[in-house]
XYZ file of C-alpha atoms in Angstrom:
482
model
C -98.690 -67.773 -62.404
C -97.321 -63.817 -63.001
C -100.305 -60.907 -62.295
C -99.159 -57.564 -62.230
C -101.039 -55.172 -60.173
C -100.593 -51.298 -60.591
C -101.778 -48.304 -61.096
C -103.888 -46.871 -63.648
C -102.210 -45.889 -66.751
C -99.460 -47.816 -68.280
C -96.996 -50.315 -66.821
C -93.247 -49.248 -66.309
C -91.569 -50.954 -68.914
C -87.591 -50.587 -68.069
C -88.080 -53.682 -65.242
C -89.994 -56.739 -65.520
C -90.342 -60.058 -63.927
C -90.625 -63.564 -65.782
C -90.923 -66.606 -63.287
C -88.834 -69.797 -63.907
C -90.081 -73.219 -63.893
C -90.835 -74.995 -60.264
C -87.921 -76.298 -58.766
C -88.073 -78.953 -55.850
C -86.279 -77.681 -52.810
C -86.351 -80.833 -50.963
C -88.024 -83.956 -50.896
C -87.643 -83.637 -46.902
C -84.698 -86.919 -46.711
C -86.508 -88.665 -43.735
C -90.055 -87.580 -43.316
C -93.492 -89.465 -44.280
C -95.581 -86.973 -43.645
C -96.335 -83.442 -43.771
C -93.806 -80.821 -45.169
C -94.403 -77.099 -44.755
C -93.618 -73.422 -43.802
C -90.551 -72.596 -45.757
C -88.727 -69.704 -44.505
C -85.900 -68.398 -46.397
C -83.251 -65.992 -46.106
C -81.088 -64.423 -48.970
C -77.196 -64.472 -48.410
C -74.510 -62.273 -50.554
C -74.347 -65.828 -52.866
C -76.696 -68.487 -51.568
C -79.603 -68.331 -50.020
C -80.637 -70.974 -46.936
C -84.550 -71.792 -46.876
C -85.320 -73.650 -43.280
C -88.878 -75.516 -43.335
C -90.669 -78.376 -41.133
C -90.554 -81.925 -41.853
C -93.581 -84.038 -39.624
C -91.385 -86.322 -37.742
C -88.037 -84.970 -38.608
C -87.996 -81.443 -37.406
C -86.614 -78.555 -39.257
C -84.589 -79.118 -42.174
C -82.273 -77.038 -44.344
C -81.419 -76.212 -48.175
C -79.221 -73.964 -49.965
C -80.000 -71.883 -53.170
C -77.016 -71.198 -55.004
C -77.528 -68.043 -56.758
C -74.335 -68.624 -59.251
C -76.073 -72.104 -60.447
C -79.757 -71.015 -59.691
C -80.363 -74.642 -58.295
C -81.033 -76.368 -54.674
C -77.028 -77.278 -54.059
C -77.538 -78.846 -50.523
C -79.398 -80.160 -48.311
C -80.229 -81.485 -44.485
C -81.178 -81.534 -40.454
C -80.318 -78.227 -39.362
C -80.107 -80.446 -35.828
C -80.131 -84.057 -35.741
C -79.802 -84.112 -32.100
C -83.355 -82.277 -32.104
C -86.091 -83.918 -33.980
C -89.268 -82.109 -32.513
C -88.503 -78.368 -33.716
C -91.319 -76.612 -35.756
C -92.471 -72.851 -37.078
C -88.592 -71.486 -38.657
C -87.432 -68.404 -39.407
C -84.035 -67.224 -41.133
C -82.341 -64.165 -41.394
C -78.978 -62.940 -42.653
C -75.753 -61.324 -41.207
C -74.119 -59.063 -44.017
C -71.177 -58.600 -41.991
C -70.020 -62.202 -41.078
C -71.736 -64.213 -43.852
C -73.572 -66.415 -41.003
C -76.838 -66.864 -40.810
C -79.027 -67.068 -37.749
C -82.364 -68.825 -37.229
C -85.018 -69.393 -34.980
C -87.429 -72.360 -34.412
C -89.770 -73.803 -31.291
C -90.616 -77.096 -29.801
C -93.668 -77.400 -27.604
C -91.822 -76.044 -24.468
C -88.755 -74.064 -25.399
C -87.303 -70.823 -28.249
C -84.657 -72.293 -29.831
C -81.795 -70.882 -32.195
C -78.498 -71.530 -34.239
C -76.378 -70.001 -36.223
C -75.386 -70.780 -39.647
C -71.559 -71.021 -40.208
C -69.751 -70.756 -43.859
C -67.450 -72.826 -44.546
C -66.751 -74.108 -48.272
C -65.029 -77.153 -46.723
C -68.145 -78.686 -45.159
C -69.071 -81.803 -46.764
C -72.178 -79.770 -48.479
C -69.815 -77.007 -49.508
C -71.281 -74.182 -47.844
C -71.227 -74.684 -44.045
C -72.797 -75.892 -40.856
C -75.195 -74.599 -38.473
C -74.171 -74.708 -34.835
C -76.798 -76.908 -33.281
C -80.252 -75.679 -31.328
C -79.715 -73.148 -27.875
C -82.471 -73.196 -25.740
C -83.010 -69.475 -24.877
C -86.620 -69.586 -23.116
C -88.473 -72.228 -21.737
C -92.657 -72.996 -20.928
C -94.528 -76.133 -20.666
C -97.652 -74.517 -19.005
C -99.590 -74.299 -22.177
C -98.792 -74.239 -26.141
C -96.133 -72.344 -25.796
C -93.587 -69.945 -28.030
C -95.867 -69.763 -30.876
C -94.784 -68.999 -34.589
C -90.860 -67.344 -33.590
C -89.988 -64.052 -36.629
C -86.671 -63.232 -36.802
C -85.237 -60.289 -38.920
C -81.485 -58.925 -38.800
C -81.277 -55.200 -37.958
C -78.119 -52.603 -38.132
C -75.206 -54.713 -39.022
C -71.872 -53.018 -38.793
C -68.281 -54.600 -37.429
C -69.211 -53.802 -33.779
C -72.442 -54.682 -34.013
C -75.027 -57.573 -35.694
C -78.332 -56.779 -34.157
C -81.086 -59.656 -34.897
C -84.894 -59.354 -33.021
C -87.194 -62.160 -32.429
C -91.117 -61.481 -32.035
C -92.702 -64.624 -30.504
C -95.726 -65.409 -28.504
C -95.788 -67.118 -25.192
C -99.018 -68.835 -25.486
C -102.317 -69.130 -27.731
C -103.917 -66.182 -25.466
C -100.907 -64.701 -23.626
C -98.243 -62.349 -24.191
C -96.273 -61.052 -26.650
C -92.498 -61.707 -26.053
C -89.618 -59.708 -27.865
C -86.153 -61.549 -28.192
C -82.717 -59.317 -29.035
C -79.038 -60.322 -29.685
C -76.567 -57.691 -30.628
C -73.341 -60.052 -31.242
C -74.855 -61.775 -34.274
C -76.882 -64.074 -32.208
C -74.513 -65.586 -29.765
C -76.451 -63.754 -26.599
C -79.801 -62.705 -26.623
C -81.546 -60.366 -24.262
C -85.613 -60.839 -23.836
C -89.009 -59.642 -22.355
C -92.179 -59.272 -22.468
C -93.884 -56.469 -24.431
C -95.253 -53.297 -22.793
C -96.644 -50.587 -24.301
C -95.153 -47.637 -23.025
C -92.175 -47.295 -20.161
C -94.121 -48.533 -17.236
C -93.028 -52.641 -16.708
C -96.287 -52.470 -14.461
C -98.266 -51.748 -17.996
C -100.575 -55.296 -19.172
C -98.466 -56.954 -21.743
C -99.366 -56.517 -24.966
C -101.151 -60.044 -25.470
C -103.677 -61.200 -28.491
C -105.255 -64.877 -29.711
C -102.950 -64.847 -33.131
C -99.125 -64.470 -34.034
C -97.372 -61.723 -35.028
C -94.211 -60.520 -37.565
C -91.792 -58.186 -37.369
C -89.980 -56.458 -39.697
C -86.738 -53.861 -39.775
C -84.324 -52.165 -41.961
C -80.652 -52.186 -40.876
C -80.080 -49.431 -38.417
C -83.407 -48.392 -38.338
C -86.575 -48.921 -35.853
C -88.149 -53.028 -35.383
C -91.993 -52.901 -36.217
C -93.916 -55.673 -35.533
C -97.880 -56.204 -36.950
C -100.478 -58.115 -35.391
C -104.411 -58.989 -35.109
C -106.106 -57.903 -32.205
C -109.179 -59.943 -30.494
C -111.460 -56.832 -31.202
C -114.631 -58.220 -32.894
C -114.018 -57.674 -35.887
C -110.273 -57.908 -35.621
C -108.011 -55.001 -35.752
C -104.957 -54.865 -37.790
C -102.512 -53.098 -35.279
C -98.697 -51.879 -35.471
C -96.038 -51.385 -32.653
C -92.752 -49.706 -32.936
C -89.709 -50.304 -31.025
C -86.660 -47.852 -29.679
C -83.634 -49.822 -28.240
C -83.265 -48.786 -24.106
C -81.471 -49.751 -21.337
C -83.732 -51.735 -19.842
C -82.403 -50.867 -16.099
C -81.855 -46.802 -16.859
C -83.886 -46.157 -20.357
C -82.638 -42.656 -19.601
C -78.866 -43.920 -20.305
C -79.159 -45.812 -23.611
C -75.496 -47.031 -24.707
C -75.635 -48.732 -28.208
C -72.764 -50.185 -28.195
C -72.723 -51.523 -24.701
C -73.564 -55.701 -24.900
C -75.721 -54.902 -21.669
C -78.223 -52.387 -23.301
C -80.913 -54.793 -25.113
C -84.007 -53.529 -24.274
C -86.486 -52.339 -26.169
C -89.431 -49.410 -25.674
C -92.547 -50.394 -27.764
C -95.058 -48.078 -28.801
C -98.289 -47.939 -31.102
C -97.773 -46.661 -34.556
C -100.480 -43.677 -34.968
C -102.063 -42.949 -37.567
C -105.310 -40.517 -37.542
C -105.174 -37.201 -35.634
C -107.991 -36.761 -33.572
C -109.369 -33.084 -32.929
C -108.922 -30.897 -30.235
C -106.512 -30.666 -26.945
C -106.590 -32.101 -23.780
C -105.770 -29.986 -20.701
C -102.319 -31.520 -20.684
C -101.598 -30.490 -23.825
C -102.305 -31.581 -27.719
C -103.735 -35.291 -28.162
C -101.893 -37.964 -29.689
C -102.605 -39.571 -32.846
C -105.144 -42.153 -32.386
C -103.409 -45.796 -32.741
C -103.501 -46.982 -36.245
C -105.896 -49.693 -37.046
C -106.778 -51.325 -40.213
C -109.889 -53.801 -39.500
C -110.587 -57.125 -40.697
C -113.257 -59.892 -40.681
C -111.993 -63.065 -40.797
C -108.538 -64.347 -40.055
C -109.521 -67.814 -37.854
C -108.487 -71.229 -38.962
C -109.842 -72.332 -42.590
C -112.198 -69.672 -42.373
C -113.999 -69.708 -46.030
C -110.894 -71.374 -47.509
C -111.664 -74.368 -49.427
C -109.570 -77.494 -48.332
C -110.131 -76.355 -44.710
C -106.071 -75.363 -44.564
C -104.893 -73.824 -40.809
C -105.192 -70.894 -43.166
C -104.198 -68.261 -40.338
C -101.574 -66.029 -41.960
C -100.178 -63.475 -39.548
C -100.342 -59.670 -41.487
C -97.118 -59.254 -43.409
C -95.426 -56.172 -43.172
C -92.545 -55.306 -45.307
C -90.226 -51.967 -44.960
C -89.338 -50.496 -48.709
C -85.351 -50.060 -48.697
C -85.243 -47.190 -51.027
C -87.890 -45.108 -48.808
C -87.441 -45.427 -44.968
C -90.651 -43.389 -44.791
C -92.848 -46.361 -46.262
C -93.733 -49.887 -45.530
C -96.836 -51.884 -46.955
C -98.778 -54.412 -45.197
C -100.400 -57.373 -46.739
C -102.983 -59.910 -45.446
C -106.220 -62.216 -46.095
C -109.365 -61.041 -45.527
C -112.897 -61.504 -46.669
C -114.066 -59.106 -49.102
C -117.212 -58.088 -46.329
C -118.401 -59.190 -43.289
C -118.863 -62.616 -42.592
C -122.025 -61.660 -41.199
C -123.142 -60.076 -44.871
C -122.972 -63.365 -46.155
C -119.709 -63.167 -48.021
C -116.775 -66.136 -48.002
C -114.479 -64.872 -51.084
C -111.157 -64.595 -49.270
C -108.960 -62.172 -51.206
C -105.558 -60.647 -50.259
C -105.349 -57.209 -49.742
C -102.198 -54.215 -49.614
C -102.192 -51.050 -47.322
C -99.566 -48.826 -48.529
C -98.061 -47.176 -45.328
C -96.069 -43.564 -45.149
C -94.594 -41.773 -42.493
C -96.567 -38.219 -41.979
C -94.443 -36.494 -39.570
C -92.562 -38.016 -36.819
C -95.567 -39.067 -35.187
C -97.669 -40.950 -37.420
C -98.371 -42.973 -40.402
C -101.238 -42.310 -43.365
C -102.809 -45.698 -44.551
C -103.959 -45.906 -48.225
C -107.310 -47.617 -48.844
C -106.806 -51.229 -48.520
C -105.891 -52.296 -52.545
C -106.841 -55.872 -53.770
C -103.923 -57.591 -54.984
C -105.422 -60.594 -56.778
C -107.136 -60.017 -60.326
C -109.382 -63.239 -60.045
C -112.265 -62.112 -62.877
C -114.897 -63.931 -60.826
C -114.403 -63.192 -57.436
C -117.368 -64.655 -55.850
C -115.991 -68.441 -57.074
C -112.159 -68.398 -56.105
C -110.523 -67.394 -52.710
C -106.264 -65.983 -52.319
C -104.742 -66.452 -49.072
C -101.794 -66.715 -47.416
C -99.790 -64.184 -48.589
C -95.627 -63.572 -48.596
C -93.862 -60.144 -49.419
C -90.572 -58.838 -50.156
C -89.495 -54.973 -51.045
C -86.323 -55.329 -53.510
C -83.407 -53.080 -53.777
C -85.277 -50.886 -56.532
C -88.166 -50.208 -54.496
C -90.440 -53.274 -56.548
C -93.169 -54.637 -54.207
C -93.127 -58.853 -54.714
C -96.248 -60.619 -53.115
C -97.165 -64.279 -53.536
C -100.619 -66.144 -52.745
C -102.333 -69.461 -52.625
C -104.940 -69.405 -55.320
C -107.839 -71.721 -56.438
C -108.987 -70.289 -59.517
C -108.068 -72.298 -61.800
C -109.907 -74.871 -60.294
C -113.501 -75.615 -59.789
C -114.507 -76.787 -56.175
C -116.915 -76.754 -52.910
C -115.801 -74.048 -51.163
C -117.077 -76.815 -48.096
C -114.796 -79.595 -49.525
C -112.667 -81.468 -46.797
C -109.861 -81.246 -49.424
C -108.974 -78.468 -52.273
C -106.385 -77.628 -54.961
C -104.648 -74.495 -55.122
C -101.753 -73.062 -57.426
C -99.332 -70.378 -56.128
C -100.059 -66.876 -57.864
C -96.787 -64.299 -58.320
C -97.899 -60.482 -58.287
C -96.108 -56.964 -58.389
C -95.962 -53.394 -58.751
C -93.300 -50.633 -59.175
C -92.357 -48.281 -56.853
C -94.202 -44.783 -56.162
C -97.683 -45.940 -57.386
C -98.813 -45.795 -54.134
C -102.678 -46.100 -55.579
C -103.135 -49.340 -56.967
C -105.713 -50.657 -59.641
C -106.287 -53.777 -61.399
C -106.055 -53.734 -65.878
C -106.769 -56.737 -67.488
C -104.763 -55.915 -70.322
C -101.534 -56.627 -68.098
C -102.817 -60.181 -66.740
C -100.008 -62.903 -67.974
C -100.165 -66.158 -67.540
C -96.601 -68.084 -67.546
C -96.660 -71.151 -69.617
C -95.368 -73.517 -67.422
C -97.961 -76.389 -66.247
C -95.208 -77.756 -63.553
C -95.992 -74.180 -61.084
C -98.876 -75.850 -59.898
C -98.279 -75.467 -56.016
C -100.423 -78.173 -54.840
C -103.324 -80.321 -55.344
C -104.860 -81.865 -52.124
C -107.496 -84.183 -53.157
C -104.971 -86.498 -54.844
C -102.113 -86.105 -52.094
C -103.644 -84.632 -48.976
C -101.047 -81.529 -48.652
C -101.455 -79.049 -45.335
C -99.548 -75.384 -46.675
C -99.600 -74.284 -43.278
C -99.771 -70.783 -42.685
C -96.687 -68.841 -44.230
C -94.427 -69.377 -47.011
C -91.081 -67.836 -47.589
C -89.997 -65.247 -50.171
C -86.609 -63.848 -50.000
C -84.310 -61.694 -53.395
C -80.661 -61.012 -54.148
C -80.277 -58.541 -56.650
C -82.814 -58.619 -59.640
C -83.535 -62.816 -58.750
C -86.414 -63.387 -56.313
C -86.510 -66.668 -55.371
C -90.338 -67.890 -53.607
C -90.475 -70.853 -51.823
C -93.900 -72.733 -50.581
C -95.593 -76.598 -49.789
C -95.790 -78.330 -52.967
C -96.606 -82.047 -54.002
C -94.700 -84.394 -55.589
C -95.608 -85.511 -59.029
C -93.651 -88.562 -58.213
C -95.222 -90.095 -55.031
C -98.623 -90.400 -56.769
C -98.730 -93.372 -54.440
C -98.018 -91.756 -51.478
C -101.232 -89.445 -50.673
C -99.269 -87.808 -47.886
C -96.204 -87.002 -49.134
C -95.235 -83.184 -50.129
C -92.182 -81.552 -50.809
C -91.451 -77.982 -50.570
C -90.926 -76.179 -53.847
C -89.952 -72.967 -55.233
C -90.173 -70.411 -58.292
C -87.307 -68.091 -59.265
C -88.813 -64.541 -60.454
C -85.911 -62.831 -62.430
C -86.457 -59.347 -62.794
C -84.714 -58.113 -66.266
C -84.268 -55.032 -67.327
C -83.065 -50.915 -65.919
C -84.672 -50.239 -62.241
């Protein structure tokens, strides 16, 4: 499904997207069970799209961008069956690609090797490193990994992970393309004696190569605070003494992004920014989703490559308090811009979805990626095509494409710009006939004017099977003058 969302007046008309029949990524070559959380990463000609398989662990497959098809396929690690929760990202400067993963105890990753005389034609990936290790309690929870400044001396990559349901915040950081990685907890300020920045949900990070790592998160404030932290490589053993290029010099200083100024001095001087926060009202598990899905999408924040003063965060949310008696789930887009070197201006949240009755269909679990030319790509679970108990056990959902140009920075819904693809085989999934679990994130990743999407699917084959899914994806080719 294609909804545009923009703002008022006319549509820019030199770029738009069209969205490609559903392609099956994999059928997952081992697993009965479950198949979800498709991370993907975009290469200079292929892109690799990692994902869990219940029983199998995570598997690989490889877009070909020349071909537009699913060219290969496979255990990223035989050797380790257990692995769960992937993320990808890409090194411009080698070709490799590096990825992260977790079992119940340990951080894993591996690199990604080309090599066009592998027997899938592409490459290999090195096999799972343990670099951290817990069994005390669920442990490493949900690992992001983004690449940072990439130049011949140095391939910078950062993890954000989670130690524990309830416990701290953990930042991970290679500067060799992922061969050694340097790691702590996060503290907010310079102080290691400072509480660890620690919350009940995951987190994601985000970066543009060469610039500053910001990671987004929900707070346990009641309601729930969207919050964002900002990182500045240190030495961690003489932060006065930074040396970028120096294999020894991984650390990182994290600080709040501020947004609001508050009024007035203190005797010390002017007062800071307050901390930016964006609340929220629901973002458990399967709260008010039908099908009762895990349903916890971390915020997504993306960075906008043609403006390094603006990044827009999208999430789930109910549309009011829970306590008002409201359980439509909608997604929803804060357009964020630097203000200064010391803070950020929020735009009113903006409603992505275009659902005409609002009150009878929900949208969650949202994936974004900024292109090249500035173009703002979002997908979404959505049931409204569908009629349902919003109390059902099981539910059916399709997956909704939406996106707006660059510099409309106020966003409004026209109905005069909904289209609706004809292509019956995008329906994402349909749980009361085969039981599928999305999980909580999909992947969305683009190389030049193609954006490919990637998310849990079922099979239209396996009618027999009622828990077997597959993960699937949608090319979105963007046509026309940026």
């Amino acid at each position: 499904m294609l909804v545009g969302f923009l703002a008022s007046g006319s549509l820019a008309a030199a770029r738009t997207p069209d969205v490609e029949a559903r392609a099956k990524v994999s059928p997952g070559p081992a697993s009965t069970g479950q198949i979800f959380e498709p991370a993907i990463a975009a290469g200079d000609a292929y892109a690799i799209c990692l994902y869990y398989a219940s029983g199998v662990g995570v598997q690989y497959a490889v877009y070909d961008f020349s071909t537009h098809q699913w060219e290969a396929e496979g255990d990223v690690d035989a050797n380790v069956s257990s692995t769960n929760d992937p993320s990808i990202a890409f090194n411009s400067v080698t070709g490799e690609f590096v990825a992260a993963a977790r079992t119940g105890c340990s951080l894993l990753t591996t690199r990604f090797v080309p090599d066009p005389n592998a027997p899938n034609g592409y490459g290999t990936f090195d096999g799972w490193t343990e670099r951290a290790s817990s069994c005390t309690q669920p442990a490493w929870d949900k690992p992001w990994l983004v690449a940072g400044e990439m130049t011949a001396q140095r391939q910078e990559f950062y993890i954000i992970v989670k130690e524990g349901f309830n416990d701290p915040y953990w930042y991970f950081r290679s500067i060799d393309g992922g061969v050694h990685w340097s790691a702590d907890k996060i503290y907010l300020g310079t102080n290691p004696d400072n509480v660890p920045q620690t919350s009940t949900f995951g987190a994601q990070i985000a970066v543009l190569d060469g610039g500053a790592p910001y990671f987004t998160y929900y707070t346990d404030d009641s309601p729930p605070l969207i919050r964002i932290l900002e990182g500045t490589d240190i030495d961690p053993a003489d932060p006065n003494n930074y040396d970028p290029n120096d294999p020894a010099d991984v650390g990182v200083r994290w600080a709040q992004v501020r947004g609001v100024v508050e009024a007035g001095d203190s005797p010390d001087g002017p007062i800071l920014p307050a901390p930016l926060s964006i609340p929220v009202h629901a973002v458990t598990h399967g709260t008010y989703i039908p099908g009762n899905v895990a349903g916890k999408s971390v915020p997504q924040l993306a960075l906008d490559p043609t403006n390094e003063d603006r990044m827009y965060l999208v999430y789930q949310d109910t549309v009011a308090a829970s306590g008002d008696g409201s359980t439509d789930v909608d997604v929803f887009l804060h357009v964020l811009e630097r203000n200064g070197a010391a803070r950020w201006d929020a735009s009113a949240r903006i409603r992505v979805n275009n659902d005409p009755n609002e009150a009878e269909s929900d949208q969650f679990i949202p994936s974004i990626a900024v292109d090249y030319a500035g173009y703002v790509n979002i997908t979404f679970y959505d049931d409204r095509d569908f009629t349902q108990d919003d109390s059902a056990s099981l539910g059916k959902f399709n997956l909704y494409f939406a996106w707006c140009p660059p510099d409309e920075v106020v966003f409004s819904y026209s109905p005069r710009n909904v289209e609706r693809v004809a292509n019956p085989a995008v329906t994402a999934l349909d749980q009361t006939v085969y039981n599928v679990d999305p999980h909580e994130y999909n992947g969305i990743a683009w190389l030049g004017d193609d954006v490919v999407c990637t998310y849990t699917g079922t099979d239209p084959n396996a009618q027999t099977d009622p828990y077997k899914s597959v993960i699937s994806s949608s090319r979105v080719v963007w046509t026309g003058t940026p």
